[in-house]
Amino acid sequence: EEGAKLKDIKQPMKAPIGWSDIWPWILGILVISLIIYILKKYVFNKKEIQITAKEKVIIPVDIIALKQLSKLEKARIWQKGDVKEYHAQLSEIIRRYTENRFKFIALELTTDGILINLKEKLNTEQLTNLKILLQRADLAKFAKSKPDENENKESMQLAKHFVGKTKTKKST
């Protein structure tokens, strides 16, 4: 017993730090960083997805009709000899305009039907001009009437005048 002498406690030995000691920490930090990134991006940062619809630009019916009339005038259809087609297109433009402007089915009505529908909405001059225009177109389309050059020009002027005088007050 005497031989067993008490010895001092030795300090722990410092072992060299190796790769096997570091990689679990690096892996842990990467996993935690990835979890935080995913949570921020997809969970905590929920922004409302805003769908912005483009505002529809509503072109006034009188502008559409006047553009179509100008296009028809520039096409010079009746000058090329197709008077029937010229009056058919002219009549359709005015009927579409009338339908959209006064809200009734003008494309499917006869000329008289259109005039009856518009009797309360137009003045006498406008009704007379529209009657001349539509009846001339009807004669050219269905009765093989051949309006002369002056009548063709007058029809275009009557159409433009009719649209100009009956357009809504909002459009300029």
PDB file of N, CA and C in Angstrom, residues 61-158:
ATOM      1  N   VAL A  61     -68.696  54.102 -80.558  1.00  0.00           N
ATOM      2  CA  VAL A  61     -69.230  53.531 -81.799  1.00  0.00           C
ATOM      3  C   VAL A  61     -69.139  54.506 -82.973  1.00  0.00           C
ATOM      4  N   ASP A  62     -69.226  55.790 -82.695  1.00  0.00           N
ATOM      5  CA  ASP A  62     -69.145  56.752 -83.802  1.00  0.00           C
ATOM      6  C   ASP A  62     -67.739  56.788 -84.393  1.00  0.00           C
ATOM      7  N   ILE A  63     -66.718  56.632 -83.554  1.00  0.00           N
ATOM      8  CA  ILE A  63     -65.335  56.612 -84.049  1.00  0.00           C
ATOM      9  C   ILE A  63     -65.124  55.384 -84.933  1.00  0.00           C
ATOM     10  N   ILE A  64     -65.629  54.249 -84.464  1.00  0.00           N
ATOM     11  CA  ILE A  64     -65.513  53.003 -85.250  1.00  0.00           C
ATOM     12  C   ILE A  64     -66.202  53.177 -86.605  1.00  0.00           C
ATOM     13  N   ALA A  65     -67.421  53.705 -86.584  1.00  0.00           N
ATOM     14  CA  ALA A  65     -68.190  53.870 -87.823  1.00  0.00           C
ATOM     15  C   ALA A  65     -67.484  54.831 -88.787  1.00  0.00           C
ATOM     16  N   LEU A  66     -66.978  55.938 -88.269  1.00  0.00           N
ATOM     17  CA  LEU A  66     -66.299  56.906 -89.142  1.00  0.00           C
ATOM     18  C   LEU A  66     -65.020  56.321 -89.738  1.00  0.00           C
ATOM     19  N   LYS A  67     -64.295  55.517 -88.956  1.00  0.00           N
ATOM     20  CA  LYS A  67     -63.092  54.859 -89.486  1.00  0.00           C
ATOM     21  C   LYS A  67     -63.469  53.884 -90.596  1.00  0.00           C
ATOM     22  N   GLN A  68     -64.543  53.129 -90.380  1.00  0.00           N
ATOM     23  CA  GLN A  68     -64.980  52.168 -91.394  1.00  0.00           C
ATOM     24  C   GLN A  68     -65.443  52.893 -92.658  1.00  0.00           C
ATOM     25  N   LEU A  69     -66.134  54.000 -92.477  1.00  0.00           N
ATOM     26  CA  LEU A  69     -66.590  54.778 -93.644  1.00  0.00           C
ATOM     27  C   LEU A  69     -65.398  55.332 -94.421  1.00  0.00           C
ATOM     28  N   SER A  70     -64.398  55.831 -93.715  1.00  0.00           N
ATOM     29  CA  SER A  70     -63.195  56.353 -94.387  1.00  0.00           C
ATOM     30  C   SER A  70     -62.471  55.240 -95.137  1.00  0.00           C
ATOM     31  N   LYS A  71     -62.401  54.084 -94.510  1.00  0.00           N
ATOM     32  CA  LYS A  71     -61.744  52.937 -95.153  1.00  0.00           C
ATOM     33  C   LYS A  71     -62.494  52.539 -96.420  1.00  0.00           C
ATOM     34  N   LEU A  72     -63.819  52.520 -96.333  1.00  0.00           N
ATOM     35  CA  LEU A  72     -64.642  52.180 -97.503  1.00  0.00           C
ATOM     36  C   LEU A  72     -64.453  53.226 -98.603  1.00  0.00           C
ATOM     37  N   GLU A  73     -64.394  54.485 -98.205  1.00  0.00           N
ATOM     38  CA  GLU A  73     -64.211  55.567 -99.173  1.00  0.00           C
ATOM     39  C   GLU A  73     -62.857  55.439 -99.884  1.00  0.00           C
ATOM     40  N   LYS A  74     -61.816  55.107 -99.106  1.00  0.00           N
ATOM     41  CA  LYS A  74     -60.474  54.963 -99.685  1.00  0.00           C
ATOM     42  C   LYS A  74     -60.359  53.739-100.580  1.00  0.00           C
ATOM     43  N   ALA A  75     -61.190  52.726-100.322  1.00  0.00           N
ATOM     44  CA  ALA A  75     -61.139  51.496-101.132  1.00  0.00           C
ATOM     45  C   ALA A  75     -61.633  51.750-102.568  1.00  0.00           C
ATOM     46  N   ARG A  76     -62.394  52.821-102.748  1.00  0.00           N
ATOM     47  CA  ARG A  76     -62.886  53.237-104.076  1.00  0.00           C
ATOM     48  C   ARG A  76     -63.588  52.088-104.819  1.00  0.00           C
ATOM     49  N   ILE A  77     -64.447  51.404-104.085  1.00  0.00           N
ATOM     50  CA  ILE A  77     -65.129  50.233-104.654  1.00  0.00           C
ATOM     51  C   ILE A  77     -66.056  50.621-105.809  1.00  0.00           C
ATOM     52  N   TRP A  78     -66.868  51.650-105.597  1.00  0.00           N
ATOM     53  CA  TRP A  78     -67.818  51.988-106.664  1.00  0.00           C
ATOM     54  C   TRP A  78     -67.113  52.580-107.882  1.00  0.00           C
ATOM     55  N   GLN A  79     -65.946  53.224-107.665  1.00  0.00           N
ATOM     56  CA  GLN A  79     -65.204  53.760-108.801  1.00  0.00           C
ATOM     57  C   GLN A  79     -64.656  52.624-109.664  1.00  0.00           C
ATOM     58  N   LYS A  80     -64.463  51.458-109.048  1.00  0.00           N
ATOM     59  CA  LYS A  80     -63.980  50.285-109.784  1.00  0.00           C
ATOM     60  C   LYS A  80     -65.129  49.505-110.419  1.00  0.00           C
ATOM     61  N   GLY A  81     -66.342  49.987-110.229  1.00  0.00           N
ATOM     62  CA  GLY A  81     -67.488  49.374-110.892  1.00  0.00           C
ATOM     63  C   GLY A  81     -68.373  48.511-110.019  1.00  0.00           C
ATOM     64  N   ASP A  82     -68.013  48.299-108.767  1.00  0.00           N
ATOM     65  CA  ASP A  82     -68.829  47.440-107.908  1.00  0.00           C
ATOM     66  C   ASP A  82     -69.725  48.294-107.007  1.00  0.00           C
ATOM     67  N   VAL A  83     -70.734  48.890-107.610  1.00  0.00           N
ATOM     68  CA  VAL A  83     -71.643  49.791-106.903  1.00  0.00           C
ATOM     69  C   VAL A  83     -72.457  49.027-105.860  1.00  0.00           C
ATOM     70  N   LYS A  84     -72.884  47.825-106.219  1.00  0.00           N
ATOM     71  CA  LYS A  84     -73.697  47.013-105.310  1.00  0.00           C
ATOM     72  C   LYS A  84     -72.931  46.725-104.014  1.00  0.00           C
ATOM     73  N   GLU A  85     -71.670  46.321-104.126  1.00  0.00           N
ATOM     74  CA  GLU A  85     -70.840  46.013-102.956  1.00  0.00           C
ATOM     75  C   GLU A  85     -70.604  47.266-102.110  1.00  0.00           C
ATOM     76  N   TYR A  86     -70.384  48.384-102.776  1.00  0.00           N
ATOM     77  CA  TYR A  86     -70.169  49.659-102.085  1.00  0.00           C
ATOM     78  C   TYR A  86     -71.370  50.000-101.209  1.00  0.00           C
ATOM     79  N   HIS A  87     -72.560  49.909-101.782  1.00  0.00           N
ATOM     80  CA  HIS A  87     -73.766  50.248-101.021  1.00  0.00           C
ATOM     81  C   HIS A  87     -74.076  49.191 -99.957  1.00  0.00           C
ATOM     82  N   ALA A  88     -73.733  47.945-100.210  1.00  0.00           N
ATOM     83  CA  ALA A  88     -73.942  46.886 -99.205  1.00  0.00           C
ATOM     84  C   ALA A  88     -73.076  47.170 -97.976  1.00  0.00           C
ATOM     85  N   GLN A  89     -71.818  47.510 -98.207  1.00  0.00           N
ATOM     86  CA  GLN A  89     -70.915  47.804 -97.089  1.00  0.00           C
ATOM     87  C   GLN A  89     -71.320  49.087 -96.363  1.00  0.00           C
ATOM     88  N   LEU A  90     -71.690  50.090 -97.132  1.00  0.00           N
ATOM     89  CA  LEU A  90     -72.123  51.363 -96.555  1.00  0.00           C
ATOM     90  C   LEU A  90     -73.346  51.147 -95.654  1.00  0.00           C
ATOM     91  N   SER A  91     -74.296  50.387 -96.152  1.00  0.00           N
ATOM     92  CA  SER A  91     -75.509  50.089 -95.397  1.00  0.00           C
ATOM     93  C   SER A  91     -75.176  49.311 -94.122  1.00  0.00           C
ATOM     94  N   GLU A  92     -74.276  48.338 -94.224  1.00  0.00           N
ATOM     95  CA  GLU A  92     -73.924  47.530 -93.055  1.00  0.00           C
ATOM     96  C   GLU A  92     -73.235  48.378 -91.987  1.00  0.00           C
ATOM     97  N   ILE A  93     -72.337  49.259 -92.405  1.00  0.00           N
ATOM     98  CA  ILE A  93     -71.647  50.133 -91.443  1.00  0.00           C
ATOM     99  C   ILE A  93     -72.669  50.985 -90.683  1.00  0.00           C
ATOM    100  N   ILE A  94     -73.594  51.572 -91.398  1.00  0.00           N
ATOM    101  CA  ILE A  94     -74.603  52.431 -90.769  1.00  0.00           C
ATOM    102  C   ILE A  94     -75.546  51.620 -89.899  1.00  0.00           C
ATOM    103  N   ARG A  95     -75.916  50.424 -90.356  1.00  0.00           N
ATOM    104  CA  ARG A  95     -76.795  49.567 -89.545  1.00  0.00           C
ATOM    105  C   ARG A  95     -76.100  49.136 -88.251  1.00  0.00           C
ATOM    106  N   ARG A  96     -74.818  48.765 -88.350  1.00  0.00           N
ATOM    107  CA  ARG A  96     -74.071  48.379 -87.140  1.00  0.00           C
ATOM    108  C   ARG A  96     -73.956  49.566 -86.176  1.00  0.00           C
ATOM    109  N   TYR A  97     -73.635  50.717 -86.736  1.00  0.00           N
ATOM    110  CA  TYR A  97     -73.542  51.918 -85.908  1.00  0.00           C
ATOM    111  C   TYR A  97     -74.878  52.171 -85.208  1.00  0.00           C
ATOM    112  N   THR A  98     -75.959  52.119 -85.965  1.00  0.00           N
ATOM    113  CA  THR A  98     -77.295  52.376 -85.421  1.00  0.00           C
ATOM    114  C   THR A  98     -77.629  51.357 -84.331  1.00  0.00           C
ATOM    115  N   GLU A  99     -77.284  50.105 -84.597  1.00  0.00           N
ATOM    116  CA  GLU A  99     -77.545  49.038 -83.622  1.00  0.00           C
ATOM    117  C   GLU A  99     -76.806  49.300 -82.313  1.00  0.00           C
ATOM    118  N   ASN A 100     -75.518  49.627 -82.402  1.00  0.00           N
ATOM    119  CA  ASN A 100     -74.717  49.855 -81.196  1.00  0.00           C
ATOM    120  C   ASN A 100     -75.047  51.181 -80.510  1.00  0.00           C
ATOM    121  N   ARG A 101     -75.362  52.170 -81.291  1.00  0.00           N
ATOM    122  CA  ARG A 101     -75.638  53.498 -80.733  1.00  0.00           C
ATOM    123  C   ARG A 101     -77.012  53.569 -80.068  1.00  0.00           C
ATOM    124  N   PHE A 102     -78.041  52.989 -80.718  1.00  0.00           N
ATOM    125  CA  PHE A 102     -79.406  53.116 -80.208  1.00  0.00           C
ATOM    126  C   PHE A 102     -79.937  51.842 -79.563  1.00  0.00           C
ATOM    127  N   LYS A 103     -79.087  50.808 -79.477  1.00  0.00           N
ATOM    128  CA  LYS A 103     -79.387  49.569 -78.743  1.00  0.00           C
ATOM    129  C   LYS A 103     -80.647  48.846 -79.219  1.00  0.00           C
ATOM    130  N   PHE A 104     -80.693  48.538 -80.501  1.00  0.00           N
ATOM    131  CA  PHE A 104     -81.721  47.635 -81.021  1.00  0.00           C
ATOM    132  C   PHE A 104     -81.124  46.894 -82.215  1.00  0.00           C
ATOM    133  N   ILE A 105     -81.748  45.798 -82.600  1.00  0.00           N
ATOM    134  CA  ILE A 105     -81.168  44.920 -83.615  1.00  0.00           C
ATOM    135  C   ILE A 105     -81.432  45.490 -85.012  1.00  0.00           C
ATOM    136  N   ALA A 106     -80.569  46.366 -85.454  1.00  0.00           N
ATOM    137  CA  ALA A 106     -80.760  47.043 -86.741  1.00  0.00           C
ATOM    138  C   ALA A 106     -80.323  46.173 -87.923  1.00  0.00           C
ATOM    139  N   LEU A 107     -79.377  45.283 -87.709  1.00  0.00           N
ATOM    140  CA  LEU A 107     -78.878  44.463 -88.822  1.00  0.00           C
ATOM    141  C   LEU A 107     -79.950  43.510 -89.352  1.00  0.00           C
ATOM    142  N   GLU A 108     -80.871  43.123 -88.490  1.00  0.00           N
ATOM    143  CA  GLU A 108     -81.888  42.155 -88.896  1.00  0.00           C
ATOM    144  C   GLU A 108     -83.215  42.808 -89.279  1.00  0.00           C
ATOM    145  N   LEU A 109     -83.284  44.116 -89.207  1.00  0.00           N
ATOM    146  CA  LEU A 109     -84.531  44.812 -89.543  1.00  0.00           C
ATOM    147  C   LEU A 109     -84.479  45.366 -90.966  1.00  0.00           C
ATOM    148  N   THR A 110     -85.660  45.588 -91.505  1.00  0.00           N
ATOM    149  CA  THR A 110     -85.742  46.252 -92.809  1.00  0.00           C
ATOM    150  C   THR A 110     -85.468  47.741 -92.598  1.00  0.00           C
ATOM    151  N   THR A 111     -85.313  48.443 -93.693  1.00  0.00           N
ATOM    152  CA  THR A 111     -85.102  49.895 -93.613  1.00  0.00           C
ATOM    153  C   THR A 111     -86.263  50.552 -92.879  1.00  0.00           C
ATOM    154  N   ASP A 112     -87.489  50.158 -93.216  1.00  0.00           N
ATOM    155  CA  ASP A 112     -88.662  50.733 -92.545  1.00  0.00           C
ATOM    156  C   ASP A 112     -88.664  50.413 -91.051  1.00  0.00           C
ATOM    157  N   GLY A 113     -88.262  49.195 -90.707  1.00  0.00           N
ATOM    158  CA  GLY A 113     -88.197  48.802 -89.297  1.00  0.00           C
ATOM    159  C   GLY A 113     -87.207  49.663 -88.521  1.00  0.00           C
ATOM    160  N   ILE A 114     -86.088  49.946 -89.145  1.00  0.00           N
ATOM    161  CA  ILE A 114     -85.082  50.806 -88.505  1.00  0.00           C
ATOM    162  C   ILE A 114     -85.644  52.213 -88.312  1.00  0.00           C
ATOM    163  N   LEU A 115     -86.266  52.731 -89.344  1.00  0.00           N
ATOM    164  CA  LEU A 115     -86.804  54.092 -89.266  1.00  0.00           C
ATOM    165  C   LEU A 115     -87.893  54.197 -88.193  1.00  0.00           C
ATOM    166  N   ILE A 116     -88.715  53.162 -88.058  1.00  0.00           N
ATOM    167  CA  ILE A 116     -89.763  53.157 -87.022  1.00  0.00           C
ATOM    168  C   ILE A 116     -89.121  53.178 -85.635  1.00  0.00           C
ATOM    169  N   ASN A 117     -88.067  52.379 -85.446  1.00  0.00           N
ATOM    170  CA  ASN A 117     -87.375  52.339 -84.150  1.00  0.00           C
ATOM    171  C   ASN A 117     -86.724  53.678 -83.803  1.00  0.00           C
ATOM    172  N   LEU A 118     -86.304  54.407 -84.810  1.00  0.00           N
ATOM    173  CA  LEU A 118     -85.590  55.662 -84.574  1.00  0.00           C
ATOM    174  C   LEU A 118     -86.490  56.895 -84.602  1.00  0.00           C
ATOM    175  N   LYS A 119     -87.772  56.707 -84.881  1.00  0.00           N
ATOM    176  CA  LYS A 119     -88.687  57.842 -85.041  1.00  0.00           C
ATOM    177  C   LYS A 119     -88.670  58.778 -83.826  1.00  0.00           C
ATOM    178  N   GLU A 120     -88.627  58.208 -82.636  1.00  0.00           N
ATOM    179  CA  GLU A 120     -88.664  59.019 -81.409  1.00  0.00           C
ATOM    180  C   GLU A 120     -87.273  59.561 -81.035  1.00  0.00           C
ATOM    181  N   LYS A 121     -86.221  58.986 -81.616  1.00  0.00           N
ATOM    182  CA  LYS A 121     -84.861  59.329 -81.183  1.00  0.00           C
ATOM    183  C   LYS A 121     -84.151  60.317 -82.102  1.00  0.00           C
ATOM    184  N   LEU A 122     -84.651  60.505 -83.297  1.00  0.00           N
ATOM    185  CA  LEU A 122     -83.986  61.381 -84.270  1.00  0.00           C
ATOM    186  C   LEU A 122     -84.914  62.505 -84.704  1.00  0.00           C
ATOM    187  N   ASN A 123     -84.304  63.582 -85.195  1.00  0.00           N
ATOM    188  CA  ASN A 123     -85.138  64.653 -85.729  1.00  0.00           C
ATOM    189  C   ASN A 123     -85.500  64.335 -87.189  1.00  0.00           C
ATOM    190  N   THR A 124     -86.350  65.140 -87.780  1.00  0.00           N
ATOM    191  CA  THR A 124     -86.865  64.871 -89.128  1.00  0.00           C
ATOM    192  C   THR A 124     -85.757  64.833 -90.165  1.00  0.00           C
ATOM    193  N   GLU A 125     -84.807  65.765 -90.076  1.00  0.00           N
ATOM    194  CA  GLU A 125     -83.716  65.804 -91.050  1.00  0.00           C
ATOM    195  C   GLU A 125     -82.881  64.526 -90.987  1.00  0.00           C
ATOM    196  N   GLN A 126     -82.562  64.097 -89.780  1.00  0.00           N
ATOM    197  CA  GLN A 126     -81.759  62.877 -89.612  1.00  0.00           C
ATOM    198  C   GLN A 126     -82.508  61.655 -90.139  1.00  0.00           C
ATOM    199  N   LEU A 127     -83.792  61.584 -89.851  1.00  0.00           N
ATOM    200  CA  LEU A 127     -84.596  60.455 -90.345  1.00  0.00           C
ATOM    201  C   LEU A 127     -84.658  60.451 -91.871  1.00  0.00           C
ATOM    202  N   THR A 128     -84.841  61.630 -92.454  1.00  0.00           N
ATOM    203  CA  THR A 128     -84.917  61.741 -93.913  1.00  0.00           C
ATOM    204  C   THR A 128     -83.599  61.324 -94.557  1.00  0.00           C
ATOM    205  N   ASN A 129     -82.494  61.808 -94.023  1.00  0.00           N
ATOM    206  CA  ASN A 129     -81.181  61.455 -94.568  1.00  0.00           C
ATOM    207  C   ASN A 129     -80.911  59.959 -94.445  1.00  0.00           C
ATOM    208  N   LEU A 130     -81.266  59.391 -93.292  1.00  0.00           N
ATOM    209  CA  LEU A 130     -81.065  57.956 -93.094  1.00  0.00           C
ATOM    210  C   LEU A 130     -81.941  57.155 -94.055  1.00  0.00           C
ATOM    211  N   LYS A 131     -83.156  57.623 -94.264  1.00  0.00           N
ATOM    212  CA  LYS A 131     -84.082  56.937 -95.176  1.00  0.00           C
ATOM    213  C   LYS A 131     -83.528  56.942 -96.606  1.00  0.00           C
ATOM    214  N   ILE A 132     -83.030  58.100 -97.049  1.00  0.00           N
ATOM    215  CA  ILE A 132     -82.446  58.203 -98.398  1.00  0.00           C
ATOM    216  C   ILE A 132     -81.270  57.240 -98.524  1.00  0.00           C
ATOM    217  N   LEU A 133     -80.395  57.279 -97.540  1.00  0.00           N
ATOM    218  CA  LEU A 133     -79.190  56.447 -97.550  1.00  0.00           C
ATOM    219  C   LEU A 133     -79.532  54.956 -97.597  1.00  0.00           C
ATOM    220  N   LEU A 134     -80.385  54.500 -96.689  1.00  0.00           N
ATOM    221  CA  LEU A 134     -80.712  53.073 -96.616  1.00  0.00           C
ATOM    222  C   LEU A 134     -81.538  52.600 -97.810  1.00  0.00           C
ATOM    223  N   GLN A 135     -82.477  53.430 -98.266  1.00  0.00           N
ATOM    224  CA  GLN A 135     -83.287  53.020 -99.426  1.00  0.00           C
ATOM    225  C   GLN A 135     -82.437  52.951-100.695  1.00  0.00           C
ATOM    226  N   ARG A 136     -81.523  53.880-100.861  1.00  0.00           N
ATOM    227  CA  ARG A 136     -80.616  53.851-102.012  1.00  0.00           C
ATOM    228  C   ARG A 136     -79.764  52.581-101.967  1.00  0.00           C
ATOM    229  N   ALA A 137     -79.288  52.243-100.778  1.00  0.00           N
ATOM    230  CA  ALA A 137     -78.489  51.029-100.612  1.00  0.00           C
ATOM    231  C   ALA A 137     -79.337  49.786-100.916  1.00  0.00           C
ATOM    232  N   ASP A 138     -80.582  49.786-100.432  1.00  0.00           N
ATOM    233  CA  ASP A 138     -81.474  48.649-100.712  1.00  0.00           C
ATOM    234  C   ASP A 138     -81.707  48.484-102.208  1.00  0.00           C
ATOM    235  N   LEU A 139     -81.936  49.589-102.901  1.00  0.00           N
ATOM    236  CA  LEU A 139     -82.165  49.529-104.351  1.00  0.00           C
ATOM    237  C   LEU A 139     -80.923  49.022-105.075  1.00  0.00           C
ATOM    238  N   ALA A 140     -79.761  49.474-104.646  1.00  0.00           N
ATOM    239  CA  ALA A 140     -78.517  49.032-105.288  1.00  0.00           C
ATOM    240  C   ALA A 140     -78.268  47.552-105.015  1.00  0.00           C
ATOM    241  N   LYS A 141     -78.600  47.103-103.806  1.00  0.00           N
ATOM    242  CA  LYS A 141     -78.338  45.709-103.439  1.00  0.00           C
ATOM    243  C   LYS A 141     -79.353  44.752-104.053  1.00  0.00           C
ATOM    244  N   PHE A 142     -80.638  45.121-104.027  1.00  0.00           N
ATOM    245  CA  PHE A 142     -81.683  44.158-104.362  1.00  0.00           C
ATOM    246  C   PHE A 142     -82.396  44.425-105.686  1.00  0.00           C
ATOM    247  N   ALA A 143     -82.446  45.657-106.124  1.00  0.00           N
ATOM    248  CA  ALA A 143     -83.219  45.972-107.325  1.00  0.00           C
ATOM    249  C   ALA A 143     -82.316  46.248-108.528  1.00  0.00           C
ATOM    250  N   LYS A 144     -81.051  45.966-108.377  1.00  0.00           N
ATOM    251  CA  LYS A 144     -80.073  46.165-109.450  1.00  0.00           C
ATOM    252  C   LYS A 144     -80.068  47.602-109.965  1.00  0.00           C
ATOM    253  N   SER A 145     -80.391  48.517-109.059  1.00  0.00           N
ATOM    254  CA  SER A 145     -80.334  49.936-109.394  1.00  0.00           C
ATOM    255  C   SER A 145     -78.860  50.335-109.403  1.00  0.00           C
ATOM    256  N   LYS A 146     -78.498  51.244-110.297  1.00  0.00           N
ATOM    257  CA  LYS A 146     -77.114  51.714-110.379  1.00  0.00           C
ATOM    258  C   LYS A 146     -77.093  53.206-110.056  1.00  0.00           C
ATOM    259  N   PRO A 147     -76.898  53.547-108.779  1.00  0.00           N
ATOM    260  CA  PRO A 147     -76.811  54.969-108.442  1.00  0.00           C
ATOM    261  C   PRO A 147     -75.636  55.606-109.197  1.00  0.00           C
ATOM    262  N   ASP A 148     -75.824  56.863-109.610  1.00  0.00           N
ATOM    263  CA  ASP A 148     -74.751  57.520-110.352  1.00  0.00           C
ATOM    264  C   ASP A 148     -73.670  58.038-109.395  1.00  0.00           C
ATOM    265  N   GLU A 149     -72.644  58.639-109.965  1.00  0.00           N
ATOM    266  CA  GLU A 149     -71.492  59.093-109.179  1.00  0.00           C
ATOM    267  C   GLU A 149     -71.897  60.058-108.073  1.00  0.00           C
ATOM    268  N   ASN A 150     -72.769  61.002-108.407  1.00  0.00           N
ATOM    269  CA  ASN A 150     -73.195  61.979-107.406  1.00  0.00           C
ATOM    270  C   ASN A 150     -73.960  61.320-106.261  1.00  0.00           C
ATOM    271  N   GLU A 151     -74.794  60.345-106.586  1.00  0.00           N
ATOM    272  CA  GLU A 151     -75.558  59.645-105.549  1.00  0.00           C
ATOM    273  C   GLU A 151     -74.620  58.823-104.644  1.00  0.00           C
ATOM    274  N   ASN A 152     -73.601  58.219-105.247  1.00  0.00           N
ATOM    275  CA  ASN A 152     -72.638  57.452-104.458  1.00  0.00           C
ATOM    276  C   ASN A 152     -71.892  58.364-103.483  1.00  0.00           C
ATOM    277  N   LYS A 153     -71.455  59.520-103.975  1.00  0.00           N
ATOM    278  CA  LYS A 153     -70.771  60.488-103.113  1.00  0.00           C
ATOM    279  C   LYS A 153     -71.715  60.994-102.027  1.00  0.00           C
ATOM    280  N   GLU A 154     -72.951  61.282-102.446  1.00  0.00           N
ATOM    281  CA  GLU A 154     -73.937  61.791-101.495  1.00  0.00           C
ATOM    282  C   GLU A 154     -74.222  60.761-100.394  1.00  0.00           C
ATOM    283  N   SER A 155     -74.270  59.490-100.746  1.00  0.00           N
ATOM    284  CA  SER A 155     -74.518  58.445 -99.750  1.00  0.00           C
ATOM    285  C   SER A 155     -73.422  58.444 -98.689  1.00  0.00           C
ATOM    286  N   MET A 156     -72.189  58.574 -99.124  1.00  0.00           N
ATOM    287  CA  MET A 156     -71.079  58.612 -98.168  1.00  0.00           C
ATOM    288  C   MET A 156     -71.204  59.840 -97.279  1.00  0.00           C
ATOM    289  N   GLN A 157     -71.523  60.987 -97.868  1.00  0.00           N
ATOM    290  CA  GLN A 157     -71.671  62.212 -97.082  1.00  0.00           C
ATOM    291  C   GLN A 157     -72.829  62.089 -96.097  1.00  0.00           C
ATOM    292  N   LEU A 158     -73.941  61.497 -96.556  1.00  0.00           N
ATOM    293  CA  LEU A 158     -75.090  61.307 -95.666  1.00  0.00           C
ATOM    294  C   LEU A 158     -74.711  60.393 -94.498  1.00  0.00           C
TER     295      LEU A 158
END
